[in-house]
Short mmCIF file of C-alpha atoms and ligand atoms in Angstrom, two decimals:
data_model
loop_
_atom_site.label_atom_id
_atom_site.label_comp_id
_atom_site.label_asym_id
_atom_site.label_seq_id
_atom_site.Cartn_x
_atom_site.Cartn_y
_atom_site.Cartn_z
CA UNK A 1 -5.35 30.83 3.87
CA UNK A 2 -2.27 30.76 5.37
CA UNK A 3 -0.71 27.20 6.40
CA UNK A 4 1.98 25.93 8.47
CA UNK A 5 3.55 22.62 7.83
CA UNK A 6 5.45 20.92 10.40
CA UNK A 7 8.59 18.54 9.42
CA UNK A 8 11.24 18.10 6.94
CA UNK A 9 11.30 15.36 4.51
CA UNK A 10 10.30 14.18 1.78
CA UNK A 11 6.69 13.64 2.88
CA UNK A 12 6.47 17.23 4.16
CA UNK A 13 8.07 18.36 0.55
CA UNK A 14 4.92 16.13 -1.25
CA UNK A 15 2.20 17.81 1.57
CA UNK A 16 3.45 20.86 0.49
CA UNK A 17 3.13 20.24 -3.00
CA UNK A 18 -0.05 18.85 -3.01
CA UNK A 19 -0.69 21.78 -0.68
CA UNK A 20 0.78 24.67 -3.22
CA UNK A 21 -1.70 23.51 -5.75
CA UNK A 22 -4.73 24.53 -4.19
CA UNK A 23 -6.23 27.87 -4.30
CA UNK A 24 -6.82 28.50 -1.01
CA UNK A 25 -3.51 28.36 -0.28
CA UNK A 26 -2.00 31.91 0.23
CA UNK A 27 1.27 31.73 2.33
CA UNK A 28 2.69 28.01 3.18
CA UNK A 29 5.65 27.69 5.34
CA UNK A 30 7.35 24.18 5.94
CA UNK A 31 9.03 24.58 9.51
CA UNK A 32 12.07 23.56 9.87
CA UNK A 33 11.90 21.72 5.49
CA UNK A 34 14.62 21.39 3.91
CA UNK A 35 16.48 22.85 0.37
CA UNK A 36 14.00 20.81 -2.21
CA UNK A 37 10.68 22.30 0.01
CA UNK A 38 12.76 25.85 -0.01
CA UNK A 39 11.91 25.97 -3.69
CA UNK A 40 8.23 26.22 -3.13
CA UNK A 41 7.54 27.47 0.58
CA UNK A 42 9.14 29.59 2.97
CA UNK A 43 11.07 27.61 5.42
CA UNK A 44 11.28 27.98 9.12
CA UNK A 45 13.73 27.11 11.61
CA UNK A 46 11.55 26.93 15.31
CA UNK A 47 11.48 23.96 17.96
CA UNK A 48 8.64 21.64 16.20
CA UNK A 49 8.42 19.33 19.36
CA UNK A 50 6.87 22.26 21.47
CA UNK A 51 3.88 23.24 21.95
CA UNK A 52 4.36 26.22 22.84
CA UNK A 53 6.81 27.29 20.51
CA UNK A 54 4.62 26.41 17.42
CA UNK A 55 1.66 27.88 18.56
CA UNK A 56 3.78 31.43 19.05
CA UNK A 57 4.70 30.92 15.51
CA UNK A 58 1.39 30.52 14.26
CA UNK A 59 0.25 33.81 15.95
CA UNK A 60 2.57 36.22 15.14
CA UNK A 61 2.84 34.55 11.27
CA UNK A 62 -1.33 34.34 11.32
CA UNK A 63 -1.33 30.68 10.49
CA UNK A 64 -4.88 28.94 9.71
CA UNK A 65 -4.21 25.73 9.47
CA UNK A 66 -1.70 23.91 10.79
CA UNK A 67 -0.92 19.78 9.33
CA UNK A 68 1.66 17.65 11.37
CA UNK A 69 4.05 15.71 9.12
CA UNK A 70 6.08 12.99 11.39
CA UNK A 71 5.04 11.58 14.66
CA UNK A 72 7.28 12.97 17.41
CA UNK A 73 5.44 16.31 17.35
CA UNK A 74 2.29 14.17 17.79
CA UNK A 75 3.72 12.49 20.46
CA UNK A 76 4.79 14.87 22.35
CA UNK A 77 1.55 16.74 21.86
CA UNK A 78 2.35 19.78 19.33
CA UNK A 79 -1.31 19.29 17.78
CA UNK A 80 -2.91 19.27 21.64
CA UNK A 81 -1.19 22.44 22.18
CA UNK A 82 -2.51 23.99 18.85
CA UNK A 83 -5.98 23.11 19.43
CA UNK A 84 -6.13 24.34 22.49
CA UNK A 85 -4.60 27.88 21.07
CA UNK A 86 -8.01 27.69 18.42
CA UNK A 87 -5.58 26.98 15.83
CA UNK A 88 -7.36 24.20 12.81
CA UNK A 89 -4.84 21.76 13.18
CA UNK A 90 -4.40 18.36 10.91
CA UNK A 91 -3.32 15.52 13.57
CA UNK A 92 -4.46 13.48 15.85
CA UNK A 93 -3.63 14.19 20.19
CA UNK A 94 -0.89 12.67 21.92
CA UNK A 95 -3.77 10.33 23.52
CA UNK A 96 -4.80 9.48 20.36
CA UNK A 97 -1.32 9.36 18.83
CA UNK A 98 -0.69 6.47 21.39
CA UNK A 99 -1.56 3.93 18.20
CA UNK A 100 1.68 4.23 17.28
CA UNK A 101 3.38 5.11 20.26
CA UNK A 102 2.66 1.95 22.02
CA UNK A 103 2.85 -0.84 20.71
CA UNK A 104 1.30 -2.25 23.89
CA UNK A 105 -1.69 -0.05 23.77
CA UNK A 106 -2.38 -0.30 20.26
CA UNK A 107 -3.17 -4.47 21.17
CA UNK A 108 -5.21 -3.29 24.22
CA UNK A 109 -6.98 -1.57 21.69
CA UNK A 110 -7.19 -4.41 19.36
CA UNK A 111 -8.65 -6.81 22.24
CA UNK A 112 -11.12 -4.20 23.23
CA UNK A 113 -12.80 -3.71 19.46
CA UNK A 114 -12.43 -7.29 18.42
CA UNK A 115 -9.68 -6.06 15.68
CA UNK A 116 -7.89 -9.10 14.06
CA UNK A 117 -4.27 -8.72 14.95
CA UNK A 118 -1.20 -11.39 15.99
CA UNK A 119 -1.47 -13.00 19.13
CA UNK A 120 0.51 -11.24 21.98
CA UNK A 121 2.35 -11.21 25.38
CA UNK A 122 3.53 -7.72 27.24
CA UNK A 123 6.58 -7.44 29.63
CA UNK A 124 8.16 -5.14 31.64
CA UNK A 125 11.08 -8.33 32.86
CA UNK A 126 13.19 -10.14 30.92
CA UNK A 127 12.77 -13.76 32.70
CA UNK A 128 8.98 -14.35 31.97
CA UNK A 129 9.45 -12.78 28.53
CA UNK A 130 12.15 -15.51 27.78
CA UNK A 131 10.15 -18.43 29.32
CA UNK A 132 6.83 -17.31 26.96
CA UNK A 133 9.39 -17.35 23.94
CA UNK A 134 10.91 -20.50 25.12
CA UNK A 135 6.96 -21.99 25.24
CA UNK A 136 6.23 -20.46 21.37
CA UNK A 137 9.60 -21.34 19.66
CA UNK A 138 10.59 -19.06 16.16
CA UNK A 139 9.75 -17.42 14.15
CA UNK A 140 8.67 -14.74 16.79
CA UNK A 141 8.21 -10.95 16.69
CA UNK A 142 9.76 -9.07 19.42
CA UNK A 143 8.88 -5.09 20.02
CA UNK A 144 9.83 -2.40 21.78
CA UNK A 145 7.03 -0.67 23.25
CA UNK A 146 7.77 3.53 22.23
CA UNK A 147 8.81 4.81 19.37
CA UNK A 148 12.38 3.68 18.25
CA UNK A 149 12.83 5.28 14.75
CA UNK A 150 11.60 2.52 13.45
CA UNK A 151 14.33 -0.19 15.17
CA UNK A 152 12.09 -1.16 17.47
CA UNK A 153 10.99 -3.98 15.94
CA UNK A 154 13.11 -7.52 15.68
CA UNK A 155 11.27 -10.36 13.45
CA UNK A 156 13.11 -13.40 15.09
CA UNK A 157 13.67 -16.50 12.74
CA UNK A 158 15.38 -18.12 15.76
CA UNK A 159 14.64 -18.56 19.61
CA UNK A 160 18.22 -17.21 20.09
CA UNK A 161 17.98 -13.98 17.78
CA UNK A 162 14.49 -13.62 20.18
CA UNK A 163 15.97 -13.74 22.98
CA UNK A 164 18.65 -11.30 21.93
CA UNK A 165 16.52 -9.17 21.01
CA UNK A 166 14.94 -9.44 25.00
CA UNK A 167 18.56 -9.02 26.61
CA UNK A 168 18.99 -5.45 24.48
CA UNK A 169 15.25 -4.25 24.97
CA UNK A 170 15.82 -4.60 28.52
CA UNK A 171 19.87 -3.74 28.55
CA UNK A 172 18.44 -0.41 27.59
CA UNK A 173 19.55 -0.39 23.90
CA UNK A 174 15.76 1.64 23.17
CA UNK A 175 16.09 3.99 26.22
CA UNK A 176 12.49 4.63 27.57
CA UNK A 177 10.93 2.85 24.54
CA UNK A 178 11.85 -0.62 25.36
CA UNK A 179 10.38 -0.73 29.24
CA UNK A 180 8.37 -2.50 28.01
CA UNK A 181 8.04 -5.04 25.80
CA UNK A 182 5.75 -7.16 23.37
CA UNK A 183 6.74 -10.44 22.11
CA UNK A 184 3.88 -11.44 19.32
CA UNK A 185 2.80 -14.01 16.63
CA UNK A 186 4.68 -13.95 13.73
CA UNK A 187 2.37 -13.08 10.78
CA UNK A 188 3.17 -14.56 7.05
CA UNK A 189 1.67 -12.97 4.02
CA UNK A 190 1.88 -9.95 1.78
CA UNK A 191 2.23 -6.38 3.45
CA UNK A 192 0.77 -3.46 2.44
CA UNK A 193 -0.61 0.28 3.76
CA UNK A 194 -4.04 1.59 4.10
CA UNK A 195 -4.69 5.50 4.75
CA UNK A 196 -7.73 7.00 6.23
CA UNK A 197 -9.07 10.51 7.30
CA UNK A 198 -10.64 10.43 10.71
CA UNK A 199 -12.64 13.33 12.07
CA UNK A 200 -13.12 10.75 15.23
CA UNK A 201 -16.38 9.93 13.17
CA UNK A 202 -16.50 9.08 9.88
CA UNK A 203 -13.58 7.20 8.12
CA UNK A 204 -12.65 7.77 4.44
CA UNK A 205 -10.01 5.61 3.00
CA UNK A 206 -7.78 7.54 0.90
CA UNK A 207 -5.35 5.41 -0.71
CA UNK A 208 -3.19 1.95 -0.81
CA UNK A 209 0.65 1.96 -1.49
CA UNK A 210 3.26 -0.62 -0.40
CA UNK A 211 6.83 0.07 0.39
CA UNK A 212 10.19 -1.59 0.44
CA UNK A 213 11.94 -1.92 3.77
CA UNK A 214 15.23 -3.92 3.14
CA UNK A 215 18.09 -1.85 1.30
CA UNK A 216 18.85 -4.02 -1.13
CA UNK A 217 17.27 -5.30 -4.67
CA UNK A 218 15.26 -8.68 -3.83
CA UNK A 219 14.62 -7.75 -0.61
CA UNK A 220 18.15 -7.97 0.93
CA UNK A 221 19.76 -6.38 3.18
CA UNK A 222 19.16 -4.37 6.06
CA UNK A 223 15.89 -2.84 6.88
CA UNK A 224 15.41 0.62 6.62
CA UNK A 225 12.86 3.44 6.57
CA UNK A 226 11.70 2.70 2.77
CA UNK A 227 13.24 2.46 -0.32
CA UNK A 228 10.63 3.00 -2.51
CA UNK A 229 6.90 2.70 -2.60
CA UNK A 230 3.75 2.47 -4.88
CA UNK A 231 -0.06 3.00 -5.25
CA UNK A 232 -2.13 1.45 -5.19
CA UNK A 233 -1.06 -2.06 -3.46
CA UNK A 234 -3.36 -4.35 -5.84
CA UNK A 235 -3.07 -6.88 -2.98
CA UNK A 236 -5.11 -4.49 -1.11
CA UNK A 237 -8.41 -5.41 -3.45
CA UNK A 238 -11.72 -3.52 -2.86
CA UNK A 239 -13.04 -6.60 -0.58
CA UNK A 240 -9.74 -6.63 1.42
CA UNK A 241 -10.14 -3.04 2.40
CA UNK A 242 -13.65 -3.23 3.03
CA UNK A 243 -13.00 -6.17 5.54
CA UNK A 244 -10.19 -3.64 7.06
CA UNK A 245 -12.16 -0.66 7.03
CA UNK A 246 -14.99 -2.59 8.46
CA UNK A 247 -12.89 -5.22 11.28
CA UNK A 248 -9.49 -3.33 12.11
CA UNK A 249 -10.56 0.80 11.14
CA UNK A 250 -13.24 1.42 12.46
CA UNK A 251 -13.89 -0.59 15.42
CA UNK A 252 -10.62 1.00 16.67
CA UNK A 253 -11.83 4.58 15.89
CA UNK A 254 -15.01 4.03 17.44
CA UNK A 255 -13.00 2.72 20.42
CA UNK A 256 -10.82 5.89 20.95
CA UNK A 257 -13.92 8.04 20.66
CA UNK A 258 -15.79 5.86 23.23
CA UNK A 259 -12.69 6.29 25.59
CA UNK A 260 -12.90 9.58 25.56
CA UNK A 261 -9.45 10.21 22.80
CA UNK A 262 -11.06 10.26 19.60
CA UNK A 263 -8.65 10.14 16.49
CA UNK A 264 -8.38 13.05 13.96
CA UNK A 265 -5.77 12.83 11.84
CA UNK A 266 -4.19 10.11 9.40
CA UNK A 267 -4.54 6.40 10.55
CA UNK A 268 -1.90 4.65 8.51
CA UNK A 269 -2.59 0.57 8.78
CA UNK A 270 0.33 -1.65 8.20
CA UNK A 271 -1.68 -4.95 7.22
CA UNK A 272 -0.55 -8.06 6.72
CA UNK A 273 -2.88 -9.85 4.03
CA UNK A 274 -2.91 -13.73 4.04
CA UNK A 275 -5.48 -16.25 2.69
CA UNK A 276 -7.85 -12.92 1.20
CA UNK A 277 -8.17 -11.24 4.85
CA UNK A 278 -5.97 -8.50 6.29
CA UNK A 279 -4.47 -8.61 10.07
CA UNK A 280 -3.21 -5.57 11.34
CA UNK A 281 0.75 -5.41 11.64
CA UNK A 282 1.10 -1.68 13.33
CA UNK A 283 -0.57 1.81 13.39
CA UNK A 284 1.11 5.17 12.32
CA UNK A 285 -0.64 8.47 13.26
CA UNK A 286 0.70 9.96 10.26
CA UNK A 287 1.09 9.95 6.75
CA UNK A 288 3.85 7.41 5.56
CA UNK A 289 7.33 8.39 4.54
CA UNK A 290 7.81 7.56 1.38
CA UNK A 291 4.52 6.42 1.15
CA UNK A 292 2.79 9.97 1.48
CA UNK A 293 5.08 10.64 -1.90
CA UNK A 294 2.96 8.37 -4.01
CA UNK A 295 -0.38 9.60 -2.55
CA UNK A 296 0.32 13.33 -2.39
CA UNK A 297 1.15 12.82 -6.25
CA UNK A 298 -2.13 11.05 -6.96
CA UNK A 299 -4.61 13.27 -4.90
CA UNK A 300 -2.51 16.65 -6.07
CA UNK A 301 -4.70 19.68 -4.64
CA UNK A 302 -7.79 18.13 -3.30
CA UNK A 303 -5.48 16.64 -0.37
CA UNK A 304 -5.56 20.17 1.24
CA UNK A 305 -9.37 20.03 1.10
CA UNK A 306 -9.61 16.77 1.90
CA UNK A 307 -7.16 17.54 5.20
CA UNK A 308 -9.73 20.67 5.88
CA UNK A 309 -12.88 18.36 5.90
CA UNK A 310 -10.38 15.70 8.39
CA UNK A 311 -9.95 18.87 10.68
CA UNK A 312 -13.37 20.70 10.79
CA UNK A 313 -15.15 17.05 11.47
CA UNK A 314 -16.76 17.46 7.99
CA UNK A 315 -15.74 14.35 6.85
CA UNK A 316 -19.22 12.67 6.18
CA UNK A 317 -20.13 14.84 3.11
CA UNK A 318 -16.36 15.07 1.90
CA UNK A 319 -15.63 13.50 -1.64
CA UNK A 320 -12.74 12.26 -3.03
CA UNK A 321 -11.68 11.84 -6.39
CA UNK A 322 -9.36 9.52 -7.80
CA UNK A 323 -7.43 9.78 -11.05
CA UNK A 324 -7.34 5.82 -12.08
CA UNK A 325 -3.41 5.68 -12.12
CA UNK A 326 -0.31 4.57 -10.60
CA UNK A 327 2.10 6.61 -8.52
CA UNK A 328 6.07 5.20 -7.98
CA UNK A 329 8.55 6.74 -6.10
CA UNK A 330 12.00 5.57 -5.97
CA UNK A 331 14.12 6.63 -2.72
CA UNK A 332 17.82 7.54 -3.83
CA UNK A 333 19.69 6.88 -0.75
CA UNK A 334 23.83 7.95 0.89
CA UNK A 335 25.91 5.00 0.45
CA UNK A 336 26.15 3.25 3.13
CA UNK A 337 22.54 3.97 4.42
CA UNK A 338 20.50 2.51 6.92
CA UNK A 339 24.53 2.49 8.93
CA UNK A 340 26.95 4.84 8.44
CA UNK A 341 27.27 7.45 5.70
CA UNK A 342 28.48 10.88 4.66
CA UNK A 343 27.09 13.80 4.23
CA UNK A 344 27.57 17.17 1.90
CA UNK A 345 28.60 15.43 -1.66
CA UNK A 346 26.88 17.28 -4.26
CA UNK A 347 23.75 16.21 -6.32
CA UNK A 348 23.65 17.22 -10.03
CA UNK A 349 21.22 16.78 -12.37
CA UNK A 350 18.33 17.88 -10.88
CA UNK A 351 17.80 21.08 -13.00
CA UNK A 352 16.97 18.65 -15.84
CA UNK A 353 14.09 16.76 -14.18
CA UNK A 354 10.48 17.34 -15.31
CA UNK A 355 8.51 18.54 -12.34
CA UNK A 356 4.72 18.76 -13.25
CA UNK A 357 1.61 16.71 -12.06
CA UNK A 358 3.12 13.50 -13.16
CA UNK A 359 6.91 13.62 -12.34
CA UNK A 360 8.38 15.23 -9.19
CA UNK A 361 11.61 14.92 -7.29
CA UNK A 362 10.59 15.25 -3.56
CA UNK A 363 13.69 16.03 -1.52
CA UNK A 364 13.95 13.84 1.65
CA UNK A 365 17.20 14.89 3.32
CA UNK A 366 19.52 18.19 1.32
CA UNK A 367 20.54 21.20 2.08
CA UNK A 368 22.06 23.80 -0.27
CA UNK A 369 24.95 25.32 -0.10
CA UNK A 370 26.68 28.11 -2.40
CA UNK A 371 23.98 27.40 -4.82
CA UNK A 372 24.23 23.73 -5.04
CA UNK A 373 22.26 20.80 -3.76
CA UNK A 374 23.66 18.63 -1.30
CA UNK A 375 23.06 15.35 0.46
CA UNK A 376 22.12 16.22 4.17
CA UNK A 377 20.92 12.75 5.35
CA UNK A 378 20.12 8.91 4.70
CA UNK A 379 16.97 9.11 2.27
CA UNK A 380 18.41 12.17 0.23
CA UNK A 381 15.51 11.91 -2.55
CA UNK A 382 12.20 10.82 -3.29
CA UNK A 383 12.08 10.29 -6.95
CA UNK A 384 8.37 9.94 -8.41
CA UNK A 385 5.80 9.81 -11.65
CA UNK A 386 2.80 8.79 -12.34
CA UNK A 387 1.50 6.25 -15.22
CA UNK A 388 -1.59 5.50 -16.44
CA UNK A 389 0.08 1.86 -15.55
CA UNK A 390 2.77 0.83 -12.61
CA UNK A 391 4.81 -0.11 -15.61
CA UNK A 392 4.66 3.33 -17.03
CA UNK A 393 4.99 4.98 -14.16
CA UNK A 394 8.46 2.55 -12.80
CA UNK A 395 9.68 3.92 -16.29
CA UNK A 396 8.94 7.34 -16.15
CA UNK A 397 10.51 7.60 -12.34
CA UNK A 398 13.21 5.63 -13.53
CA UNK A 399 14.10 7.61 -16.11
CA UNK A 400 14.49 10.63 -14.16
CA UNK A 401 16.38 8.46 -11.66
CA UNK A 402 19.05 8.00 -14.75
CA UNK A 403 19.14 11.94 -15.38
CA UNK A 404 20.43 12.59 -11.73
CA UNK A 405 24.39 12.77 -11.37
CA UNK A 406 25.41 11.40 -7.96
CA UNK A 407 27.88 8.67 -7.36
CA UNK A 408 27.47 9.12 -3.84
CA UNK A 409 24.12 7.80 -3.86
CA UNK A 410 22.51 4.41 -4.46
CA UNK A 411 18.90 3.38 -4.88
CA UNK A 412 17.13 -0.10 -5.51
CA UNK A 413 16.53 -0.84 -8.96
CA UNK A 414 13.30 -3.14 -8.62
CA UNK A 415 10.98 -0.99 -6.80
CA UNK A 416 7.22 -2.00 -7.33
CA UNK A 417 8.27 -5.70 -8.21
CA UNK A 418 5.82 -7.52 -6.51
CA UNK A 419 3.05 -5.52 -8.51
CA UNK A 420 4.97 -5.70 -12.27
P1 AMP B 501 6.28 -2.23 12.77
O1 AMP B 501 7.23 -1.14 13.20
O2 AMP B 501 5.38 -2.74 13.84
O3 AMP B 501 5.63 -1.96 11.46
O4 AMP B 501 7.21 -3.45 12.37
C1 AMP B 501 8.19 -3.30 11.37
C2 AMP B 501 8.05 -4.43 10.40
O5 AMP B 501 8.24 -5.67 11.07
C3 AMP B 501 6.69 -4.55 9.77
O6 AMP B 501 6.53 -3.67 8.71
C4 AMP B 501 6.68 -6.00 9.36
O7 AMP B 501 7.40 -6.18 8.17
C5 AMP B 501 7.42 -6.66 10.47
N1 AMP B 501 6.49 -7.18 11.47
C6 AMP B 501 6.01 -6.54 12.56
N2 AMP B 501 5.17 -7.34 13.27
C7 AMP B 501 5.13 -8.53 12.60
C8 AMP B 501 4.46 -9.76 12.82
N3 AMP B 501 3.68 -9.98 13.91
N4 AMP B 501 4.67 -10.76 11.93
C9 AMP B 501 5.48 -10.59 10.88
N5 AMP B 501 6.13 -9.46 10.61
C10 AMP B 501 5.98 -8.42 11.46
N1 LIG B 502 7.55 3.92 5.25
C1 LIG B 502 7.21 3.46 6.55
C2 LIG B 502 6.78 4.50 7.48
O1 LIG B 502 6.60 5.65 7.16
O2 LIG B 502 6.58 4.16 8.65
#
């Protein structure tokens, strides 16, 4: 079949991957990917937040299947449009895709299937959002209602950074996204991701990882979009997930079916695990970035299938298979990343990398030019093995990490600490 996927970093270059390896796959183009993804797929340069425009593409290129990498598109209804063109499309609607974003309707969701989550308070005004942080005192999570790129989000250790964080939300500082506003419990424990299918049905879990948000080794430093992930999270045990599945998953997928919005796509959980249970933190619509990296490498081919049963509402008699390893990917990074940083300086190295089912270098943010590889973004590359332990696997990625020549770059050294 012929398949269309729709982003460009480096969890659209592991879909593809994962993707290329099945037989069913005939053509795959990556619209717009990038120069790592050029390697193994065509690449196409077309409008992904319309509709329109991508469901034009998929005629005239006779796409089958189309899968939705990041969540704008999602948002801003790309999948809607391709359903409603007969196109099999991997992704939930932009009804559905409201779990992640709205932060606001994601906890109206919560209260109406009983999901454990952190206490809450919404605003659209700054002076009874500052008098209900004044009554709670710090820590304090304050959040921007839309999507924000992932800024959205302040965790206040003071009453003052809190209500900081009010005077920008409503100052404008998140455009449209921070209208309005929800100030919530602050949560302690030990994060990690949960990903599961949804045919708006039947839920299959698919995999754990945990990421690393700050820049820096230790967890320092600024947050950012990930520096590095793992899976599985051995926090997330087999009773933890079961209480998720059975208390925060599926209540909430039974709810958006019930309303009338049912989810098909990826549900990414952020959960925050204290005391043996799991409270939900946040919902994605889409596969994690790098956390899709880890999976992708882990599930190899059978994703594809496994993304055909999520789109065809076959889940219920889908199987999944799962190689008893680790996956680690380490994110090599511009200097200067999550602020300012250049672009263009020239990655070497990369010719010498293994790339087979246990080592891969997913690119995240390059281009080429006259032949070479060059940096083209924040996250540049996704570097990633797999072990038959996380220790063997941190080696192997690190290893290849070692091989790559670029002084530009920087990456964390202690990725899947918690776990060693
Ligand atoms: P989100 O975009 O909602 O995932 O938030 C970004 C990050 O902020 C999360 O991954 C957590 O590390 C942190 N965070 C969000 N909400 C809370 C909370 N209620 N308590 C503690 N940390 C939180
Ligand atoms: N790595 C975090 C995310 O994809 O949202």
């Amino acid at each position: 079949m012929n398949i269309l996927i729709l982003g460009s970093g480096g969890r659209e270059h592991a879909l593809a991957w994962a993707v290329k390896q099945n037989p069913k796959t005939d053509r795959l183009i990556v619209a717009p990917g990038n120069a790592g993804i050029a390697i193994l797929a065509e690449c196409a340069d077309i409008g992904i937040l319309d509709g329109a425009t991508v469901v034009t593409f998929c005629e005239e290129n006779a796409i089958d299947f189309v899968i939705v990498g990041p969540e704008a598109p999602l948002a801003a209804g790309v999948a809607d449009a391709c359903r409603a063109a007969g196109l099999l499309t991997f992704g939930p609607s932009a009804a559905a895709a409201r779990l992640e974003a709205s932060k606001a309707f994601t906890k109206e969701i919560c209260d109406a299937c009983g999901a454990p989550t952190a206490a809450y308070a919404r605003f659209t005004d700054a002076a009874p959002a500052r008098t209900y942080i004044a009554a709670q005192g710090a820590p304090i999570v304050v959040k921007a209602d839309g999507l924000a790129a992932g800024k959205g989000v302040i965790v206040a250790m003071t009453e003052a950074e809190a209500l900081a964080a009010i005077d920008d939300m409503f100052g404008g500082e998140f455009g449209a996204a921070g209208a309005e506003v929800v100030v919530e419990e602050f949560m302690a424990g030990e994060e990690a991701s949960f990903f599961v299918l949804s045919d708006g049905e039947t839920a299959l879990p698919i995999g754990t990882a945990q990421d690393h948000k700050r820049a820096g080794d230790g967890d320092t430093g600024p947050n950012t979009g990930g520096m590095g992930a793992y899976s599985p999270a051995p926090v997330l045990t087999d009773a933890i997930q079961k209480q998720a599945l059975d208390e925060i998953v599926l209540p909430t997928i039974r709810e958006m079916s019930r309303r009338g919005t049912p989810y098909q796509g990826v549900l990414y959980a952020g959960l925050m695990i204290e005391n043996g249970r799991a409270r939900l933190v946040e919902y994605n619509c889409r596969f994690g970035d790098p956390e899709a990296q880890v999976l992708m490498m882990r599930l190899g081919a059978q994703a594809l299938d496994l993304m055909l049963a999520c789109a065809e509402g076959r889940l219920a008699e889908a199987q999944i298979n799962w190689a008893d390893d680790h996956a680690l990917t380490v994110v090599l990074a511009a200097k200067g990343y999550p602020g300012a940083y250049a672009k263009g300086s020239v990655i070497r190295g990369l010719e010498s990398q293994p790339e087979d089912s246990r080592h891969m270098v997913f690119h995240a943010g390059t281009a080429e030019k006259d032949g070479a590889i060059t940096a083209n973004g924040g996250r540049v590359l996704n570097v990633t093995a797999r072990g038959v332990s996380l220790s063997e696997a941190h080696a192997a990625a690190y290893a290849m990490v070692d091989g790559i020549d670029w002084p530009e770059g920087f990456c964390r050294r202690d990725i899947g600490w918690r776990a060693l």
